[in-house]
mmCIF file of C-alpha atoms and ligand atoms in Angstrom:
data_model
loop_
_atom_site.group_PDB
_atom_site.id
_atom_site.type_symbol
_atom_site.label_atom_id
_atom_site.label_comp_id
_atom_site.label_asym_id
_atom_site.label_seq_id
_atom_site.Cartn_x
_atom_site.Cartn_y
_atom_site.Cartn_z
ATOM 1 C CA UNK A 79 -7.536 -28.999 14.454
ATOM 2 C CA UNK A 80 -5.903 -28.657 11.098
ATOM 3 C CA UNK A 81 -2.748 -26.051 10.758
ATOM 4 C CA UNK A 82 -4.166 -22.320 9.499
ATOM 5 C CA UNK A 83 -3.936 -21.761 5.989
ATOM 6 C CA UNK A 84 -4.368 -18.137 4.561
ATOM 7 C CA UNK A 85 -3.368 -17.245 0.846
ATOM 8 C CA UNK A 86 -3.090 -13.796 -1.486
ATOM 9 C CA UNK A 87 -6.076 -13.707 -4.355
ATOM 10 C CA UNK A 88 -5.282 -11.638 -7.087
ATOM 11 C CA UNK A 89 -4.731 -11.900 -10.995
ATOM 12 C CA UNK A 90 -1.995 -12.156 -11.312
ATOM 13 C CA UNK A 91 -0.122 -12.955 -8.284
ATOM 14 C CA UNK A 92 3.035 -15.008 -9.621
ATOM 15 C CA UNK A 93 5.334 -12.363 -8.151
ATOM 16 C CA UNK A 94 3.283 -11.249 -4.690
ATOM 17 C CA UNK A 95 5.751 -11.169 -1.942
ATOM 18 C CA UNK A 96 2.980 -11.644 0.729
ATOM 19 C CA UNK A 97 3.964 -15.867 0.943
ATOM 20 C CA UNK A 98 7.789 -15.044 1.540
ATOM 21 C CA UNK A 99 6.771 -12.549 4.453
ATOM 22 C CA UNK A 100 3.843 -14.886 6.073
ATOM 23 C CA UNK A 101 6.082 -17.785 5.551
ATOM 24 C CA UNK A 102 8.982 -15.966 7.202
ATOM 25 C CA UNK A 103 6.660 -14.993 10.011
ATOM 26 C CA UNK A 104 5.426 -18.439 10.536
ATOM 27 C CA UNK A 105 8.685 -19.850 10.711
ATOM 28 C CA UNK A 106 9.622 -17.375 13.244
ATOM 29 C CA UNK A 107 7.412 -18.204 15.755
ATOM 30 C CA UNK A 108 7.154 -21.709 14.816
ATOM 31 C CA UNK A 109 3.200 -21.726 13.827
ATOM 32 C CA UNK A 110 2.346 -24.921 11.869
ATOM 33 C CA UNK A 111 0.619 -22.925 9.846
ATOM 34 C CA UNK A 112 0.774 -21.821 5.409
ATOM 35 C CA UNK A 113 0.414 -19.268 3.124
ATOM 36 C CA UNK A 114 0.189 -19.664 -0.411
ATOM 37 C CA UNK A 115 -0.999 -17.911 -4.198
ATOM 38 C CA UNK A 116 -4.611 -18.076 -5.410
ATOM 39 C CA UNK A 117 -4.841 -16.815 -8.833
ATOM 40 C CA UNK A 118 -8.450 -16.248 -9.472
ATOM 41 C CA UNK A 119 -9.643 -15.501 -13.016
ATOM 42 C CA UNK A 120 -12.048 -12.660 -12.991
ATOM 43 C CA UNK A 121 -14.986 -14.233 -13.769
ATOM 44 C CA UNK A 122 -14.296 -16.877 -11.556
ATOM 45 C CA UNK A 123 -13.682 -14.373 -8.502
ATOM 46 C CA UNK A 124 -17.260 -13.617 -7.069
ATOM 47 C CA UNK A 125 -17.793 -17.591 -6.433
ATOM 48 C CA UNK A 126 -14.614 -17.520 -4.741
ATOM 49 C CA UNK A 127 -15.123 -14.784 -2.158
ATOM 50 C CA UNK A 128 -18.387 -16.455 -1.981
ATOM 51 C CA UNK A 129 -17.077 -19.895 -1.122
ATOM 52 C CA UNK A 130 -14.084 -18.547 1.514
ATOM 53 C CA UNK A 131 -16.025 -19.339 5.116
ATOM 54 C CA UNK A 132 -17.223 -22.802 3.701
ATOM 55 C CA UNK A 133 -13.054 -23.522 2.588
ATOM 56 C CA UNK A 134 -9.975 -24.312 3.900
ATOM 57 C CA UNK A 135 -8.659 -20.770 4.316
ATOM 58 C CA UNK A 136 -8.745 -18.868 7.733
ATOM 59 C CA UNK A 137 -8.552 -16.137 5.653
ATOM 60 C CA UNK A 138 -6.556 -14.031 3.079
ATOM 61 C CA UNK A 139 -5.283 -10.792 1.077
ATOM 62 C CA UNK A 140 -6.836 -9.027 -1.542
ATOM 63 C CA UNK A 141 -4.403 -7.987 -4.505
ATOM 64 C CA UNK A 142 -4.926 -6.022 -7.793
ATOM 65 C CA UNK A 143 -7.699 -6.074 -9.318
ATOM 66 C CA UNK A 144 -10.048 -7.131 -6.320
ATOM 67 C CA UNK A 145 -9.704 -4.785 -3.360
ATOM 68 C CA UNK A 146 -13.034 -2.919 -4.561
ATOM 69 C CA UNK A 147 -14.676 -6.194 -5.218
ATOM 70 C CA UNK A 148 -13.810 -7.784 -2.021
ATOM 71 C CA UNK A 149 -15.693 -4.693 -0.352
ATOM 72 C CA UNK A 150 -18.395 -5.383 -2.365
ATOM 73 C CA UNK A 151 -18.348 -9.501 -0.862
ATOM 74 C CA UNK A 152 -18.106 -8.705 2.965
ATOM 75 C CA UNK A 153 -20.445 -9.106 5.235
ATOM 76 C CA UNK A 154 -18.557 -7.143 7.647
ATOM 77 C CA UNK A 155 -15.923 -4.197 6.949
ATOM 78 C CA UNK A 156 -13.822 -2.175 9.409
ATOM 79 C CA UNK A 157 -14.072 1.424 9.587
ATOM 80 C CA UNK A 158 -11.062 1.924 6.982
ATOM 81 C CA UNK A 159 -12.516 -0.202 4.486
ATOM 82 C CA UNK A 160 -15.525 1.543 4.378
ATOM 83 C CA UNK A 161 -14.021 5.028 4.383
ATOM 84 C CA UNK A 162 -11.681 3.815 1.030
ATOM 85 C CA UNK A 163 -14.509 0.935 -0.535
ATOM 86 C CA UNK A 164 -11.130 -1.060 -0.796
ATOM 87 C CA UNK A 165 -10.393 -4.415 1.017
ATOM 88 C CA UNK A 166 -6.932 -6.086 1.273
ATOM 89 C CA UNK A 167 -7.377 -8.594 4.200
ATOM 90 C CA UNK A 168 -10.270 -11.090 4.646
ATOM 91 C CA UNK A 169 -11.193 -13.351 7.716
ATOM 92 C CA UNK A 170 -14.050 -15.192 8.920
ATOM 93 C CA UNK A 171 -15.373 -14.846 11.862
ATOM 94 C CA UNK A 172 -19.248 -17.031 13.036
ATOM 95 C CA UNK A 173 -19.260 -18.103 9.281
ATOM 96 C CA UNK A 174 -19.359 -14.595 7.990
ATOM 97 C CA UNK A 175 -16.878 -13.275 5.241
ATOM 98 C CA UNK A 176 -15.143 -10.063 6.741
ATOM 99 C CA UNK A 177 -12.416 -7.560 5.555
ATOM 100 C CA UNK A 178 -10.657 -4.919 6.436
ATOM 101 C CA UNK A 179 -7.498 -2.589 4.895
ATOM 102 C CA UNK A 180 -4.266 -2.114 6.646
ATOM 103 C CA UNK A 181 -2.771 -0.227 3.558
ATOM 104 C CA UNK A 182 -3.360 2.860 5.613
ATOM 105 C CA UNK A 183 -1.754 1.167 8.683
ATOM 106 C CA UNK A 184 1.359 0.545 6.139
ATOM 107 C CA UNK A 185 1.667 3.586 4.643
ATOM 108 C CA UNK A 186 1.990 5.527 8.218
ATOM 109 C CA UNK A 187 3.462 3.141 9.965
ATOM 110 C CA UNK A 188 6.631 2.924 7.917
ATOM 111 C CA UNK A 189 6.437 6.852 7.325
ATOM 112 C CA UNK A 190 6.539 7.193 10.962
ATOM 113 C CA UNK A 191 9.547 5.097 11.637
ATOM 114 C CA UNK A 192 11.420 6.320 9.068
ATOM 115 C CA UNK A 193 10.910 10.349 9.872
ATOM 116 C CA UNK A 194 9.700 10.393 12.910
ATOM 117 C CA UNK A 195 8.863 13.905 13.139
ATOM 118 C CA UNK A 196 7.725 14.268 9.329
ATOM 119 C CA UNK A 197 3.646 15.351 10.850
ATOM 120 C CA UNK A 198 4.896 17.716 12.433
ATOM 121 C CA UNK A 199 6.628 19.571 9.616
ATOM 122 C CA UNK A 200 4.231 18.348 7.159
ATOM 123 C CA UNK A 201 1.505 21.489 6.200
ATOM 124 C CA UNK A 202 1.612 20.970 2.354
ATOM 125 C CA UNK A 203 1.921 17.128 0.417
ATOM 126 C CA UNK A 204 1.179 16.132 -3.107
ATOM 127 C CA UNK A 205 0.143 13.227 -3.670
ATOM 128 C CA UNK A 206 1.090 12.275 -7.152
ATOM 129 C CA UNK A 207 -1.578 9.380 -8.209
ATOM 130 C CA UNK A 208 -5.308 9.142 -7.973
ATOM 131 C CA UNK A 209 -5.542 5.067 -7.541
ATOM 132 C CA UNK A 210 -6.270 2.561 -4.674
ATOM 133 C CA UNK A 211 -3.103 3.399 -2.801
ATOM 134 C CA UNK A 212 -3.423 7.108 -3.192
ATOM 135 C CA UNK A 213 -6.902 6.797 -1.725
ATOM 136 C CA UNK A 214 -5.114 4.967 0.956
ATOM 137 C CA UNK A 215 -2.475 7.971 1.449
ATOM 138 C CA UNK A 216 -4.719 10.598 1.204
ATOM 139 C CA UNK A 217 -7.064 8.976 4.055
ATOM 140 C CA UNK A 218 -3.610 8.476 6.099
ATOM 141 C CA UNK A 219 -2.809 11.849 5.639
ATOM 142 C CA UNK A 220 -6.248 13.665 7.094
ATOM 143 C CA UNK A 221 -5.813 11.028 9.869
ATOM 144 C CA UNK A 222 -3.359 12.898 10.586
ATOM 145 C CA UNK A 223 -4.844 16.431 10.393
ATOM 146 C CA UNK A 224 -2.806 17.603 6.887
ATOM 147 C CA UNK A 225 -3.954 20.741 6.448
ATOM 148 C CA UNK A 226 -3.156 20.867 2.345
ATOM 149 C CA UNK A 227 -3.082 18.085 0.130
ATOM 150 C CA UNK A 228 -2.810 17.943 -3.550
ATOM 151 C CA UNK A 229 -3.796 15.330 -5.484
ATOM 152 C CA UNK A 230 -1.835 15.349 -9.212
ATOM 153 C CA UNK A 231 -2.937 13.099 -11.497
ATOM 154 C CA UNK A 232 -2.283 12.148 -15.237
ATOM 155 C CA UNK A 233 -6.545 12.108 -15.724
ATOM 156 C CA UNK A 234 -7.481 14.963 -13.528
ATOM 157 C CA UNK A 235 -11.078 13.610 -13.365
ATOM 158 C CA UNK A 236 -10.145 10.496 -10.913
ATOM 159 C CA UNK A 237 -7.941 13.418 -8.971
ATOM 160 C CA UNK A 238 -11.326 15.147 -8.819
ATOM 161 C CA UNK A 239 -13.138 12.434 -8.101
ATOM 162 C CA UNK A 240 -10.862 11.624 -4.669
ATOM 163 C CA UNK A 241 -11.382 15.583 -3.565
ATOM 164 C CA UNK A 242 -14.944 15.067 -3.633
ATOM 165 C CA UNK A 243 -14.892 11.950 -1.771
ATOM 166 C CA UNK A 244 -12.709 12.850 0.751
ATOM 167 C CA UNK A 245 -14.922 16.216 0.915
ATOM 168 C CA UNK A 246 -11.951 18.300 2.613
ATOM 169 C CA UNK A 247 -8.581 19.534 2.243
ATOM 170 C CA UNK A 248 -8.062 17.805 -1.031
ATOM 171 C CA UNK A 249 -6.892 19.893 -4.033
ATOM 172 C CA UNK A 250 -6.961 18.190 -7.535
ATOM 173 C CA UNK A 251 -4.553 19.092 -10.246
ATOM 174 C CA UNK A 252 -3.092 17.859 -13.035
ATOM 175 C CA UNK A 253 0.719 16.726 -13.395
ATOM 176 C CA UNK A 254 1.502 19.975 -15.466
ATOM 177 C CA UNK A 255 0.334 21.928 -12.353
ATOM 178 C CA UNK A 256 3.332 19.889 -10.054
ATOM 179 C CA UNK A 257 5.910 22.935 -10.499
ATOM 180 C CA UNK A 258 3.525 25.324 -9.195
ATOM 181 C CA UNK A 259 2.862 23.211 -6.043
ATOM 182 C CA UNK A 260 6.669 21.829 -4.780
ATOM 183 C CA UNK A 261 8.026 24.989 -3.128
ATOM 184 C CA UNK A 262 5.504 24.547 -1.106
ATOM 185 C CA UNK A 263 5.582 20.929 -0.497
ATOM 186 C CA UNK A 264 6.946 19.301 2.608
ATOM 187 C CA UNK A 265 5.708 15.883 2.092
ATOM 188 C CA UNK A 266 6.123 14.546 -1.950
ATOM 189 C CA UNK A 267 4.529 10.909 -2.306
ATOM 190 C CA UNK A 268 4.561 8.865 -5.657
ATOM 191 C CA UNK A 269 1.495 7.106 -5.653
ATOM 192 C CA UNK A 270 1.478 6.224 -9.280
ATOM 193 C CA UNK A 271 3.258 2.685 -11.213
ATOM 194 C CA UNK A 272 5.315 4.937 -12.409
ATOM 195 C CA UNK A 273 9.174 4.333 -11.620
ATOM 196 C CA UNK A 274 8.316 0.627 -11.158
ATOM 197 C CA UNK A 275 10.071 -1.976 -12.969
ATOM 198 C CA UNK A 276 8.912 -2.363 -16.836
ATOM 199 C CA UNK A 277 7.463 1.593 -16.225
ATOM 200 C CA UNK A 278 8.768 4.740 -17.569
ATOM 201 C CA UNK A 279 10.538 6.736 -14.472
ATOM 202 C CA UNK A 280 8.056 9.621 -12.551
ATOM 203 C CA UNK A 281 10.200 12.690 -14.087
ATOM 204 C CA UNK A 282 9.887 15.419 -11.640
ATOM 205 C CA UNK A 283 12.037 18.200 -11.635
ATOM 206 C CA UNK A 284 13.014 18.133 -8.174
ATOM 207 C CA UNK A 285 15.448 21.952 -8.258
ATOM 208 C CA UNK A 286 12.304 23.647 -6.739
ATOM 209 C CA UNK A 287 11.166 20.927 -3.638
ATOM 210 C CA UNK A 288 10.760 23.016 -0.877
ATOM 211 C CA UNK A 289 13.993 22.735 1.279
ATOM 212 C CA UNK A 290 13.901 19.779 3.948
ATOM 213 C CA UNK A 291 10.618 18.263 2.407
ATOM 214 C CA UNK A 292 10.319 13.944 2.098
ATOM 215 C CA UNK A 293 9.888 11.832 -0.592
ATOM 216 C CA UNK A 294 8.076 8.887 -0.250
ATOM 217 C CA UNK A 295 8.090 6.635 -2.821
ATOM 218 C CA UNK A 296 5.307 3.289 -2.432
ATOM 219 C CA UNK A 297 6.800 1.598 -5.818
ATOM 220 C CA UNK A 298 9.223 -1.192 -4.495
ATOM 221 C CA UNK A 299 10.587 -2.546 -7.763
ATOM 222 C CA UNK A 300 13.052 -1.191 -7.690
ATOM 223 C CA UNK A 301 14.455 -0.444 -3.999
ATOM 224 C CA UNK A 302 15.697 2.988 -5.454
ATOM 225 C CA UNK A 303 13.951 4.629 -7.762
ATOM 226 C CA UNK A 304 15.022 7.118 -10.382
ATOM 227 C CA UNK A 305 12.714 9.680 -7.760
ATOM 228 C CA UNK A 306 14.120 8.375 -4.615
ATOM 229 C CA UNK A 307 17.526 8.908 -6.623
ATOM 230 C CA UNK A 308 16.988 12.343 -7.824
ATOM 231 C CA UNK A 309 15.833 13.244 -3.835
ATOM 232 C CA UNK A 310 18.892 11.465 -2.164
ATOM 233 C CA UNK A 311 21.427 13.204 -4.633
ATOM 234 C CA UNK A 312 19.535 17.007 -3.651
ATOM 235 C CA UNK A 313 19.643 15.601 -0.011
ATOM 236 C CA UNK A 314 15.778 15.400 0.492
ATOM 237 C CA UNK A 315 15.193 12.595 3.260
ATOM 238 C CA UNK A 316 13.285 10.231 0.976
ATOM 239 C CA UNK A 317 11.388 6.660 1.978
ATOM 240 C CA UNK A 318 10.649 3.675 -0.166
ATOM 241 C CA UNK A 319 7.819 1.647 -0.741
ATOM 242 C CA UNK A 320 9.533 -1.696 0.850
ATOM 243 C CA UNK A 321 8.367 -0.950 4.241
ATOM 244 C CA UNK A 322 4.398 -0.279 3.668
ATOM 245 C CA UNK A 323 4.089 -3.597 2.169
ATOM 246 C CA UNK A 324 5.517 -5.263 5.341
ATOM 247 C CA UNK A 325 4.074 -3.439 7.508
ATOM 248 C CA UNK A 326 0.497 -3.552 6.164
ATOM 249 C CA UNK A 327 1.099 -7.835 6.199
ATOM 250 C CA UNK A 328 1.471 -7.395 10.141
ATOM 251 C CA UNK A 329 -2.613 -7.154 11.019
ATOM 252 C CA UNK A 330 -3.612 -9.621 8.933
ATOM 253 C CA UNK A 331 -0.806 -12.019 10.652
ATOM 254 C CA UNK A 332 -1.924 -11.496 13.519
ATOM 255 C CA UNK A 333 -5.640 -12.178 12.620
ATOM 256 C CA UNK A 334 -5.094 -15.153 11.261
ATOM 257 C CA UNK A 335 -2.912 -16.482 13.323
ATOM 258 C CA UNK A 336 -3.285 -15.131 16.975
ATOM 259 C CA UNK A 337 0.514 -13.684 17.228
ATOM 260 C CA UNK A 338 1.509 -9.889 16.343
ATOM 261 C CA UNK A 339 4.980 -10.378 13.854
ATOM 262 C CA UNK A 340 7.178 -7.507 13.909
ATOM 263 C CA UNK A 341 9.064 -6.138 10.859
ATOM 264 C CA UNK A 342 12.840 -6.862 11.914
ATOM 265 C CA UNK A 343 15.685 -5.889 9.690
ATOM 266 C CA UNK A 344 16.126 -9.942 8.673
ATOM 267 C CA UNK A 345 12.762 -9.691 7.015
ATOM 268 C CA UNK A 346 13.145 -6.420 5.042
ATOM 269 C CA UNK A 347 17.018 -7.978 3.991
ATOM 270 C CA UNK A 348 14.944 -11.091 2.831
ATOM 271 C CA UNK A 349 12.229 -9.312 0.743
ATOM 272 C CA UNK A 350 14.969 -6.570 -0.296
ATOM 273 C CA UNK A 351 17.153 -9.390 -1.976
ATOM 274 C CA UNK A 352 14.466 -10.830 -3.559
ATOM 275 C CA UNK A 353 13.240 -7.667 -5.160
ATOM 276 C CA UNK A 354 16.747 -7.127 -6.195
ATOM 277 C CA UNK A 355 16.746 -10.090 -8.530
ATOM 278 C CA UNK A 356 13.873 -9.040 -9.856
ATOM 279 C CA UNK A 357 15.164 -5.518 -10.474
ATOM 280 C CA UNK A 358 18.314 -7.394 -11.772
ATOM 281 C CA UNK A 359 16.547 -9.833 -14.420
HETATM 282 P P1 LIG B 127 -3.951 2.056 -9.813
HETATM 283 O O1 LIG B 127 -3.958 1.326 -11.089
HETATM 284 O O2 LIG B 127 -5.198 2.155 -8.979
HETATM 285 O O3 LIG B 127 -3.446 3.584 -10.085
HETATM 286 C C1 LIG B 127 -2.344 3.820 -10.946
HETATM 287 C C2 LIG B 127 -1.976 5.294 -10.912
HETATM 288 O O4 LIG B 127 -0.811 5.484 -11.716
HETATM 289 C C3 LIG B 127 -3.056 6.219 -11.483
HETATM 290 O O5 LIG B 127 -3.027 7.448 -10.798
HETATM 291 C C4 LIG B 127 -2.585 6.389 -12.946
HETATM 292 O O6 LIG B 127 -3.032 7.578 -13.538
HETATM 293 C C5 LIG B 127 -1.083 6.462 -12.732
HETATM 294 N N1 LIG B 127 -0.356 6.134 -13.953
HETATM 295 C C6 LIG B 127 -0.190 4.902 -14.506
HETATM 296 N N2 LIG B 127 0.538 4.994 -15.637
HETATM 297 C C7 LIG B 127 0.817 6.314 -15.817
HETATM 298 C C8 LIG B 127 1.526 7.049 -16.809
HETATM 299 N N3 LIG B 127 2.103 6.426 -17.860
HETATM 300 N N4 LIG B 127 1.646 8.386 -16.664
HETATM 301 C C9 LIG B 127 1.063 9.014 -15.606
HETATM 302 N N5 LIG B 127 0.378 8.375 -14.614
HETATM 303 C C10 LIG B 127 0.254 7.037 -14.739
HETATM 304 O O7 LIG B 127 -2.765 1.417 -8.958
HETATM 305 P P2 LIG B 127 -2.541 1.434 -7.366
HETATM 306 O O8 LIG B 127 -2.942 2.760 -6.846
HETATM 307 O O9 LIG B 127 -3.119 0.232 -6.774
HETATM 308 O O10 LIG B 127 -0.944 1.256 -7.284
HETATM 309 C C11 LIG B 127 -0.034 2.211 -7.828
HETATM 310 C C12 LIG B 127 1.374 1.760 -7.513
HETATM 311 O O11 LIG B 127 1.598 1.845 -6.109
HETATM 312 C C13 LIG B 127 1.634 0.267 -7.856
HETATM 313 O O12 LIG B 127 2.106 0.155 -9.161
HETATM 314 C C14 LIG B 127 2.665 -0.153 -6.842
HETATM 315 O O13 LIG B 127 3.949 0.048 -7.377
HETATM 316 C C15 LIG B 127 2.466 0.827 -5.695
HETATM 317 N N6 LIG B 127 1.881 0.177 -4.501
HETATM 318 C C16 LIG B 127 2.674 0.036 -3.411
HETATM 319 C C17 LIG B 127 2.220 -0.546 -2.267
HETATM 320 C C18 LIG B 127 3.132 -0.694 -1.096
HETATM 321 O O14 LIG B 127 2.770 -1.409 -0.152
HETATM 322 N N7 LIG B 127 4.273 -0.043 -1.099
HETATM 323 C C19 LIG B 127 0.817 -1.026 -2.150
HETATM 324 C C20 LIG B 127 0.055 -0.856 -3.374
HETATM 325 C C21 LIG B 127 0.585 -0.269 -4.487
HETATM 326 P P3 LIG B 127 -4.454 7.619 -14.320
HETATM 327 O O15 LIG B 127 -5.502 7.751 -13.271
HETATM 328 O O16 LIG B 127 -4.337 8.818 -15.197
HETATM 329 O O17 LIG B 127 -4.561 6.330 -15.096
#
């Protein structure tokens, strides 16, 4: 049998970190297997999901701009999937093209690790973002029986839009309504590109954060945000983004390739340097 082969599709996906973590993983438990890049032109990307149980792949994840896509190329989806219409991991199982999304996984996985207890004081969190990975917080979030959640966006429509999928417990608003909403807030997650790299900085006024709330922050380039910053200097705990992309890469590991990788320290270092020179450049 020839060594498993899994890659990330996405356009463009020149700077995904998912080969560095696979490859670290494979290395680790010495798995003759690879991961590599497939950058799939958009109108090239329907044939391609279509070709994946005829290839060489055992499988793969689903970057921007193709989670929704993928969903729309499965035969098969897990329950999460369906819930968010969003696929980041692909496998095939008797010939058939199936997916599933571990974003969710990610996002409370590393959220639980790093405030253990953060559930149990959460009652109120804003979400500030209305995209795939807010749709992916927000459905981690009523997994978890939060009782409020606001959804601020900059186009209050796609805020909207989430409230009415989710059906429950979702409040829309704009970003102008944010003040209003922190002294309530014991959860505050950026869910927007904003504060990445190349991005103007997520400019909340942090003064009236209700006192002991988190801030989670799931853009990773930088480590450290200007947000994260602002939160550490007020002495909000705060989380970064790092550890929901390694986390979410640990299902589809082990689906591909039969072994369940953990997320040790020497892998975050490894992916935490990297993203450093790329903050640096
Ligand atoms: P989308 O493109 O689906 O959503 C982008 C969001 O950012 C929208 O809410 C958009 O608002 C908002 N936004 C963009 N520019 C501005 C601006 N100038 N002012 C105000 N709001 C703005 O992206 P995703 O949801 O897929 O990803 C968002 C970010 O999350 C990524 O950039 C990435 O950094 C991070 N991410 C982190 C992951 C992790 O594992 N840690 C996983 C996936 C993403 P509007 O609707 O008004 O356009």
């Amino acid at each position: 049998m020839s060594s498993p082969l899994a890659c990330v599709i996405g356009h463009p996906v020149a700077h995904s970190r998912s080969p560095m973590i696979h490859k670290h993983w494979l290395a680790a438990h010495s798995i003759a297997g690879d991961y590599v890049r497939e950058d799939v032109p958009p109108g090239a990307i329907e044939a391609f999901f279509d070709s994946l149980p005829e290839s060489r792949y055992v499988g793969g994840n689903v970057t921007v701009p193709y989670k929704e896509i993928a969903f729309q190329k499965v035969a098969e989806a897990d329950a999460v999937a369906k819930t968010l219409g969003a696929i980041n991991t692909l496998w095939i199982e008797h010939g058939k093209l199936c997916g599933g999304n571990s974003d969710v996984y990610g996002f409370l996985t590393h959220l639980d690790q790093s405030q253990p207890s953060w559930s149990a004081r959460t009652k109120t969190a804003i979400i500030v973002g209305a995209g795939g990975v807010a749709r992916a917080a927000i459905h981690g979030l009523l997994e978890r029986n939060i009782q409020n959640i606001v959804v601020a966006n900059r186009t209050l429509a796609r805020a909207e839009n989430l409230a009415t999928h989710f059906k429950k417990r979702v409040t829309p608003a704009v970003l102008a309504d944010l003040p209003a909403h922190l002294a309530n807030a014991d959860l505050l997650v950026n869910a927007t590109s904003l504060g990445m790299k190349g991005e103007p900085p997520l400019d909340i006024n942090l003064a009236t954060l209700k006192k002991g709330a988190v801030v989670y922050d799931l853009v990773y380039v930088p480590l450290e945000t200007k947000l994260l910053a602002d939160a550490r200097r007020r002495g909000f705990a705060v989380v970064d983004g790092l550890g929901m992309l390694l986390h979410q890469a640990a299902p589809a590991f082990e689906r591909w390739f039969g072994v369940r990788p953990e997320v040790t320290p020497a892998l975050r270092a490894l992916v935490a340097a990297d993203i450093e020179r790329e903050s640096a450049r």
